[in-house]
Coordinates of C-alpha atoms (C1' of nucleotides) in Angstrom, one line a residue:
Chain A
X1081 CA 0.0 0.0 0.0
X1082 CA 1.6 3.2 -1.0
X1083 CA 1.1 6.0 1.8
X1084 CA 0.0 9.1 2.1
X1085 CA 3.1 11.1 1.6
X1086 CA 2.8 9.6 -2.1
X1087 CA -0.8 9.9 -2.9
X1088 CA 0.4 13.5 -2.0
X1089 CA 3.4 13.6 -4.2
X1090 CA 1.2 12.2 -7.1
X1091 CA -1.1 14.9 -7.0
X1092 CA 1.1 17.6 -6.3
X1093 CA 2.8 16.6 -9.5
X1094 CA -0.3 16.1 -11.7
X1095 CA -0.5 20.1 -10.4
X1096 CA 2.6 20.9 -11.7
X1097 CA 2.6 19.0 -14.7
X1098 CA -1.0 20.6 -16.3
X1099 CA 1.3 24.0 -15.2
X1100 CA 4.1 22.5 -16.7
X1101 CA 4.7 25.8 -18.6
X1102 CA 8.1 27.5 -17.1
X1103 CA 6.6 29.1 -14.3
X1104 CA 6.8 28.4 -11.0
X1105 CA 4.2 27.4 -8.5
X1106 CA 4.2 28.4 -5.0
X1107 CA 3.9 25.6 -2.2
X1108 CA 1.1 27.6 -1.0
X1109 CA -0.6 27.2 -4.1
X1110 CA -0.5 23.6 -4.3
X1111 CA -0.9 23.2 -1.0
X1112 CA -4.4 24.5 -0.9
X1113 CA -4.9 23.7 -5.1
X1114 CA -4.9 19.5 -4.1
X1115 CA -5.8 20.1 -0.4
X1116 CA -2.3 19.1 0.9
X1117 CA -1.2 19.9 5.5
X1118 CA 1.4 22.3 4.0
X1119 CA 4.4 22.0 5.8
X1120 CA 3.6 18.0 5.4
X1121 CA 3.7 18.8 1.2
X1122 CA 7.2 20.6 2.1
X1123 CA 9.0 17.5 3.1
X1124 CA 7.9 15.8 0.1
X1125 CA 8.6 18.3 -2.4
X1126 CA 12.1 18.7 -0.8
X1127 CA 12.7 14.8 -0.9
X1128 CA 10.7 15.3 -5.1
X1129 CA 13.7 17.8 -5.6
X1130 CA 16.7 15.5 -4.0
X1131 CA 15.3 13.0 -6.2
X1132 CA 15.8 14.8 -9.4
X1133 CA 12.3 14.9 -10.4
X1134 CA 11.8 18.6 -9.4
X1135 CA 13.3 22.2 -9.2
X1136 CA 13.0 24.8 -7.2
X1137 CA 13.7 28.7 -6.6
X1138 CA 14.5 30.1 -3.2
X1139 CA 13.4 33.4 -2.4
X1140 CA 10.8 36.2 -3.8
X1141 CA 9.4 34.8 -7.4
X1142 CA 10.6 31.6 -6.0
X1143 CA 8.8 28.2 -6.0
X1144 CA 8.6 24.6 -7.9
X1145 CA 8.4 23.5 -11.4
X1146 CA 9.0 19.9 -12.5
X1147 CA 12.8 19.7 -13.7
X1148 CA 11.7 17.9 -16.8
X1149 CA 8.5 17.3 -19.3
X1150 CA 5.7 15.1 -17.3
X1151 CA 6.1 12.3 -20.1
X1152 CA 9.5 11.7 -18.7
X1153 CA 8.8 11.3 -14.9
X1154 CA 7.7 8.2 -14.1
X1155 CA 5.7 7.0 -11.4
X1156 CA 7.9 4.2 -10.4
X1157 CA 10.3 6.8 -10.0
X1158 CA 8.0 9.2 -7.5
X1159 CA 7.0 6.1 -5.4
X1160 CA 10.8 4.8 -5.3
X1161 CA 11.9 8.1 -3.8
X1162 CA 9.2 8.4 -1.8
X1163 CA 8.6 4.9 -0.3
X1164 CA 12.1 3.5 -1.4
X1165 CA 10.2 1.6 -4.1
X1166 CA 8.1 -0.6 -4.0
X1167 CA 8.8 -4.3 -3.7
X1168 CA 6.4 -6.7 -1.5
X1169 CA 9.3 -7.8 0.9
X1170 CA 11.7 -5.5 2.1
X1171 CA 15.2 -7.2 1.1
X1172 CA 14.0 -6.7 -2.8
X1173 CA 13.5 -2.9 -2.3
X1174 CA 16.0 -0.8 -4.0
X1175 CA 19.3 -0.2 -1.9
X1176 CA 18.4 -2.5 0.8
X1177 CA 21.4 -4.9 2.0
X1178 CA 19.6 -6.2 4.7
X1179 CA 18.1 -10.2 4.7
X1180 CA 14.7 -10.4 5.8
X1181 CA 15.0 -12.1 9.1
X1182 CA 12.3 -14.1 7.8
X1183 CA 14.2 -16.1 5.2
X1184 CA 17.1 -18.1 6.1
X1185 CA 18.7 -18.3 2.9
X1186 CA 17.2 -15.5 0.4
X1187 CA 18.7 -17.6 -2.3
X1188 CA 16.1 -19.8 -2.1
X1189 CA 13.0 -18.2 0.3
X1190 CA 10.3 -19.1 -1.2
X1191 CA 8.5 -15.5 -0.4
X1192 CA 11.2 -14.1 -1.9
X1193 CA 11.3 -15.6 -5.0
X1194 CA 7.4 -15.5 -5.4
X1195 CA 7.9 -11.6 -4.7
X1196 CA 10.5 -11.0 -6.8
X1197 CA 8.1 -12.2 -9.4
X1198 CA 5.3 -9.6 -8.2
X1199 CA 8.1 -6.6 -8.1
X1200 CA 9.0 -7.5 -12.1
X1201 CA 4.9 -6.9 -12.3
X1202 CA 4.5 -4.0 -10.7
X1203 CA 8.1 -2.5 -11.9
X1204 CA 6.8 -3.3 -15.5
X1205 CA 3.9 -0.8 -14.9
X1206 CA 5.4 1.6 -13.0
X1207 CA 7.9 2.4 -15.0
X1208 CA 6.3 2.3 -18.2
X1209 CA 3.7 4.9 -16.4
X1210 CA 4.8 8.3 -16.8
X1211 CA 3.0 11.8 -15.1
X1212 CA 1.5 12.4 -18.6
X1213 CA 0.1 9.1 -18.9
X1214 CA -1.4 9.1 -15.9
X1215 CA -3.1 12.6 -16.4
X1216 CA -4.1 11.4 -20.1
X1217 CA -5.8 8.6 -18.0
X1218 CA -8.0 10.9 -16.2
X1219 CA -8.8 12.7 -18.8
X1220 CA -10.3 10.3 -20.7
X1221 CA -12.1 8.8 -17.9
X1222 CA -13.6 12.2 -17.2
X1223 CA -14.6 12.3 -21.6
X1224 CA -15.8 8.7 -21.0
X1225 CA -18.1 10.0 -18.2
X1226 CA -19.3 13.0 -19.4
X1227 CA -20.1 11.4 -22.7
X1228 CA -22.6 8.9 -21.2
X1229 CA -23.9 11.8 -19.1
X1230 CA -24.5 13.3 -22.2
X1231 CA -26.7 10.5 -23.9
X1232 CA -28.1 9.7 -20.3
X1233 CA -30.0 13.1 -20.9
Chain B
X1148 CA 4.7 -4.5 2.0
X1149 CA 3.1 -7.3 3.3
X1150 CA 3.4 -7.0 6.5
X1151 CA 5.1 -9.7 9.6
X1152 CA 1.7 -11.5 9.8
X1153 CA 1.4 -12.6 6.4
X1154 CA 5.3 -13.4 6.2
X1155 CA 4.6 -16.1 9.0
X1156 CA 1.2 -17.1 7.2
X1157 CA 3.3 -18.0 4.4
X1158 CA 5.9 -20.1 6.2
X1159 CA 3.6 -21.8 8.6
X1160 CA 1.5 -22.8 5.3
X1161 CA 4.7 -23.8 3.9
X1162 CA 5.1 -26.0 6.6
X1163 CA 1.9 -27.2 6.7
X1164 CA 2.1 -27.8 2.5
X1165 CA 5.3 -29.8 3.2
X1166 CA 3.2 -32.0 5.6
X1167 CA 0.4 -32.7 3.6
X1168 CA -0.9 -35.9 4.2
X1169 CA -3.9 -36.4 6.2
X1170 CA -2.3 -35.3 10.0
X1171 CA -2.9 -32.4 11.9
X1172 CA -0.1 -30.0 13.2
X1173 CA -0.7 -28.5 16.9
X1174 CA 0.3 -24.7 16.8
X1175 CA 3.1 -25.1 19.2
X1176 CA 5.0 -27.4 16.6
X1177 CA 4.6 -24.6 13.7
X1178 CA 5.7 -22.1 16.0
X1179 CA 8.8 -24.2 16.7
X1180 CA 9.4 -25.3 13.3
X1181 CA 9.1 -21.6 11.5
X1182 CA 10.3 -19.9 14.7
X1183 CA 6.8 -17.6 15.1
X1184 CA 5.9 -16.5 18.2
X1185 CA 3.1 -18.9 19.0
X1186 CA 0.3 -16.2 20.5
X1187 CA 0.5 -14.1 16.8
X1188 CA 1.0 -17.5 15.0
X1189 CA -2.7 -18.2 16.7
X1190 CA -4.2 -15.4 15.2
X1191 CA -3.1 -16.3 11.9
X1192 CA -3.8 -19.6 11.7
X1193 CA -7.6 -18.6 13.2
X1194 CA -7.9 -16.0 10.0
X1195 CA -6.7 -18.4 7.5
X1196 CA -9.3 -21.1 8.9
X1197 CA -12.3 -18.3 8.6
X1198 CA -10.8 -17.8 5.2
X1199 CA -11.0 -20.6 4.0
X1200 CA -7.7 -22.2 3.4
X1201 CA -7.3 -24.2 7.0
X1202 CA -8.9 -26.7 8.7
X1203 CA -8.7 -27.6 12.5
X1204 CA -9.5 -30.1 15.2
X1205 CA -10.2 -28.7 18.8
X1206 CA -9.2 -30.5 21.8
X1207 CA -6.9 -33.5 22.5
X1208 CA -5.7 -34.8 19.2
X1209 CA -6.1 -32.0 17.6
X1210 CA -4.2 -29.0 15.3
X1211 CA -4.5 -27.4 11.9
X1212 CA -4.0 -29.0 8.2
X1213 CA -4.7 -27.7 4.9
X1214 CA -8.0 -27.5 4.1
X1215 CA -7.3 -28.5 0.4
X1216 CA -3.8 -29.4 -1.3
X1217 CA -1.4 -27.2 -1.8
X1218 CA -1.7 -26.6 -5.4
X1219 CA -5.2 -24.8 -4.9
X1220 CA -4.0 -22.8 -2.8
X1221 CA -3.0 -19.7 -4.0
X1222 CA -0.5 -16.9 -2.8
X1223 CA -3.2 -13.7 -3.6
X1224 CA -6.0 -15.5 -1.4
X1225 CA -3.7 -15.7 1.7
X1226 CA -2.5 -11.7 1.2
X1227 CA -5.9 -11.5 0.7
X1228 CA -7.0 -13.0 3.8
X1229 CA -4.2 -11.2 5.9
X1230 CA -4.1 -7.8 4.0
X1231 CA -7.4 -7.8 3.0
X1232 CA -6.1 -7.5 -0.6
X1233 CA -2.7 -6.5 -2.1
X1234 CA -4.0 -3.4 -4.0
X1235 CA -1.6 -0.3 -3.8
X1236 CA -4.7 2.0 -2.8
X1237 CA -6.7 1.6 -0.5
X1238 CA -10.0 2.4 -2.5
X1239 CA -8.8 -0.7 -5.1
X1240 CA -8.8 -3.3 -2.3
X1241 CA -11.7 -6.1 -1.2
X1242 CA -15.3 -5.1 0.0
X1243 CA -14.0 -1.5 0.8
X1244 CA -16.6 0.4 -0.1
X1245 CA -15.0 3.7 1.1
X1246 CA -13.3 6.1 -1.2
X1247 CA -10.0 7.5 -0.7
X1248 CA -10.0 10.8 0.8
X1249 CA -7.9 12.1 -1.8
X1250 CA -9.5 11.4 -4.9
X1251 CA -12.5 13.8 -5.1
X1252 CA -14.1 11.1 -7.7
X1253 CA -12.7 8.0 -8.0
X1254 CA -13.8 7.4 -11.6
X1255 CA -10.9 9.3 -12.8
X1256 CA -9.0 9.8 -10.5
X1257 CA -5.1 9.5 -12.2
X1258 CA -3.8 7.6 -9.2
X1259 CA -6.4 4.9 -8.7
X1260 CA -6.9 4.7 -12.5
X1261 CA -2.5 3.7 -12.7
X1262 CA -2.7 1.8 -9.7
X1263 CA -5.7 -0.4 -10.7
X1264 CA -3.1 -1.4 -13.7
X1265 CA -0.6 -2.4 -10.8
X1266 CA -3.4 -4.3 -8.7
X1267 CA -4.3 -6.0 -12.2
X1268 CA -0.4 -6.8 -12.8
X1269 CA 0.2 -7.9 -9.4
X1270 CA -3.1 -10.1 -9.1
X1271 CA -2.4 -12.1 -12.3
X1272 CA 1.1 -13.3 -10.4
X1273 CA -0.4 -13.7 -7.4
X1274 CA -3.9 -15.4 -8.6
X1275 CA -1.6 -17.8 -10.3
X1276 CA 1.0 -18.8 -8.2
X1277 CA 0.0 -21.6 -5.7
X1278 CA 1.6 -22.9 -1.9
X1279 CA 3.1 -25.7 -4.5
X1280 CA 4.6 -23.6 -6.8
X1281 CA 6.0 -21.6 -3.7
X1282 CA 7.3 -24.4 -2.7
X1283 CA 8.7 -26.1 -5.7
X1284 CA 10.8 -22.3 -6.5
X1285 CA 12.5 -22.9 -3.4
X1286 CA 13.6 -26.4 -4.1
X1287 CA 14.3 -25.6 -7.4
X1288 CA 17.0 -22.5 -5.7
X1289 CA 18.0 -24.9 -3.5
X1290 CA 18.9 -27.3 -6.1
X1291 CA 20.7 -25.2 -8.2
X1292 CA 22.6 -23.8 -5.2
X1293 CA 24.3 -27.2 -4.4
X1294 CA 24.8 -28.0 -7.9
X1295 CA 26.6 -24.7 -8.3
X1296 CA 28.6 -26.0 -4.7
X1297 CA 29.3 -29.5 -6.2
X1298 CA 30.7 -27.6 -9.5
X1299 CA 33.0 -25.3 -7.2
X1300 CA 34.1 -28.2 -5.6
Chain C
dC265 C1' -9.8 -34.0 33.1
dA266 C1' -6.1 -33.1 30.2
dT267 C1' -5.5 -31.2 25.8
dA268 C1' -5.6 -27.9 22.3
dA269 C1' -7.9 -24.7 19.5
dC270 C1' -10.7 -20.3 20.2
dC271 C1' -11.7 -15.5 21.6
dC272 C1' -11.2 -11.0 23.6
dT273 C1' -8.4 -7.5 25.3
dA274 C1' -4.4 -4.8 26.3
dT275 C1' 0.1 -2.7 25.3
dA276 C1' 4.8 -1.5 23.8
dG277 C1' 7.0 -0.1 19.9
dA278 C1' 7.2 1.6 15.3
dT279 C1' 5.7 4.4 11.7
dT280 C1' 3.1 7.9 9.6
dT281 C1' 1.1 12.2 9.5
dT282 C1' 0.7 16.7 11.1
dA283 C1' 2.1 20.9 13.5
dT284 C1' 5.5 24.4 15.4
dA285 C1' 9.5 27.5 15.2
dG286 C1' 12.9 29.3 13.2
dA287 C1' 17.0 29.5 9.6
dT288 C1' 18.5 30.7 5.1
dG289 C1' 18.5 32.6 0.7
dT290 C1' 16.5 35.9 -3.0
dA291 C1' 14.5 40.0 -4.9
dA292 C1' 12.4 44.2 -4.7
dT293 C1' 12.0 48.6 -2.2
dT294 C1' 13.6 52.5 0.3
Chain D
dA1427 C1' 23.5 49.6 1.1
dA1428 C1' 20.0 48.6 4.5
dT1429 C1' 15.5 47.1 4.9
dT1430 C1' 11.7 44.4 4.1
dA1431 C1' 8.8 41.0 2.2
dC1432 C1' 8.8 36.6 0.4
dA1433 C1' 9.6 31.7 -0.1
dT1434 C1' 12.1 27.6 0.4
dC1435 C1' 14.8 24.8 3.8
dT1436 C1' 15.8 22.4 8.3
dA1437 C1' 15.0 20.4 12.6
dT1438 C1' 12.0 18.9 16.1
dA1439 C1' 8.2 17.3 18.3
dA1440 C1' 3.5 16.1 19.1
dA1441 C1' -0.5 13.4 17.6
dA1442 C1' -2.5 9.7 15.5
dT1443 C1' -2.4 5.3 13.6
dC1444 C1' -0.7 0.6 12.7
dT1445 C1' 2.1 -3.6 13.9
dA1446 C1' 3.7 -7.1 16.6
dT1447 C1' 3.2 -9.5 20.7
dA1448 C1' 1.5 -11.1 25.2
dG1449 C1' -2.1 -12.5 28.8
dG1450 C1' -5.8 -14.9 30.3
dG1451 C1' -10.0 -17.1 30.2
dT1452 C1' -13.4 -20.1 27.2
dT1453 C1' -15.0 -24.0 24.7
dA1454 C1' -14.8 -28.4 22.4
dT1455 C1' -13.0 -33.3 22.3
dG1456 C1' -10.7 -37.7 23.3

DNA sequence: CATAACCCTATAGATTTTATAGATGTAATT
DNA sequence: AATTACATCTATAAAATCTATAGGGTTATG
């Protein structure tokens, strides 16, 4: 289950992203734009910009912009930054040395193995997914829906 | 991230698959054998009967088996039964009727729209992969492992 | 009556989420 | 150049929630 802090990254991104236009957006903004506890949305554009997938301007006229075109970010990327990716058992998650205490011998732990087939799933959706696809999803699921309200009347 | 529980769900069932033949298993010998504390191993094993996937025998002579064999058993219906479902959003998950707080409506909302695609990717591993074929991964590791030793040799 | 699963409850610890307070850097204004 | 307003950055801590575990009594069965 992905957390809060990403659900909030995703949609502070989709913000940026239909702004995608060389300005910059003011935390504020999208703060109270997708409804996000402010200094919460701080963190996670701080930990967005570490990760490379924003940019940012200190100071008056300052603020965030995505620090390239939103059909180049993934969202595997966002949720790896933000929940240090997303594998079903910790000791397959990105940068993690660590053996589950769990399995004896990872080589052969059956959980493991049977994960490592689910994170080659998900990883082949995630990233394949970019910001733009995501958005172009909505979009047409808001077309779909306002079509059939349309012969509904 | 499947969480402790279903981690020990999985190796007592493991356990259990390995022993397959007709006898019952007290709780304090699966709690030996997959080193699980024996109080949280109860709950488990009392959510996996409810579910479906255990039987049991109260009182003297008693314990837990399979409640079919191993091969119909799959992986998804035991996150299922332990997670409630293995859906990266909340709003994707079994019988939750609830919407996520986040997405004003859930028809298009991006996130749910991507993750769905991820639940559908993840499920068709999980609905497909059985206690058996858990099982017959790890032998198969375990077996190329000391074949790799005897080479080395 | 001994055994062994069942059921309910409590709690320490970890994690996540939110809030508070100020530090630091930038740009416009005086 | 000094001031001021702005806006991100940093650190901390409180609150809320979730996870893992333990305790103790209940019920069914041989």
């Amino acid at each position: 289950m992905i957390s809060k802090k990403t659900k909030y990254a995703l949609k502070a991104l989709s913000y940026l992203a239909e702004h995608y236009n060389g300005d910059l957006v003011l935390i504020s903004e999208l703060a109270t734009a997708e409804d996000i506890p402010k200094k919460f949305l701080e963190a996670i554009l701080v930990a967005l910009r570490k990760g490379g997938v924003l940019k940012s301007k200190i100071g008056k006229g300052g603020g965030y912009m995505l620090a390239s075109p939103p059909a180049t970010i993934t969202i595997g990327k966002v949720v790896s930054i933000l929940e240090g990716g997303f594998a079903l058992v910790e000791c397959l998650n990105d940068n993690v040395k660590v053996v589950c205490e769990e399995c004896g011998d990872p080589t052969c732990c059956g959980i493991r193995l049977v994960m490592s087939d689910v994170k080659i799933a998900i990883d082949s959706v995630l990233a394949t997914t970019t910001l733009a696809d995501m958005l172009e999803k909505s979009d047409m699921a808001r077309q779909q829906k306002s079509r059939i309200m349309d012969y509904s009347i």
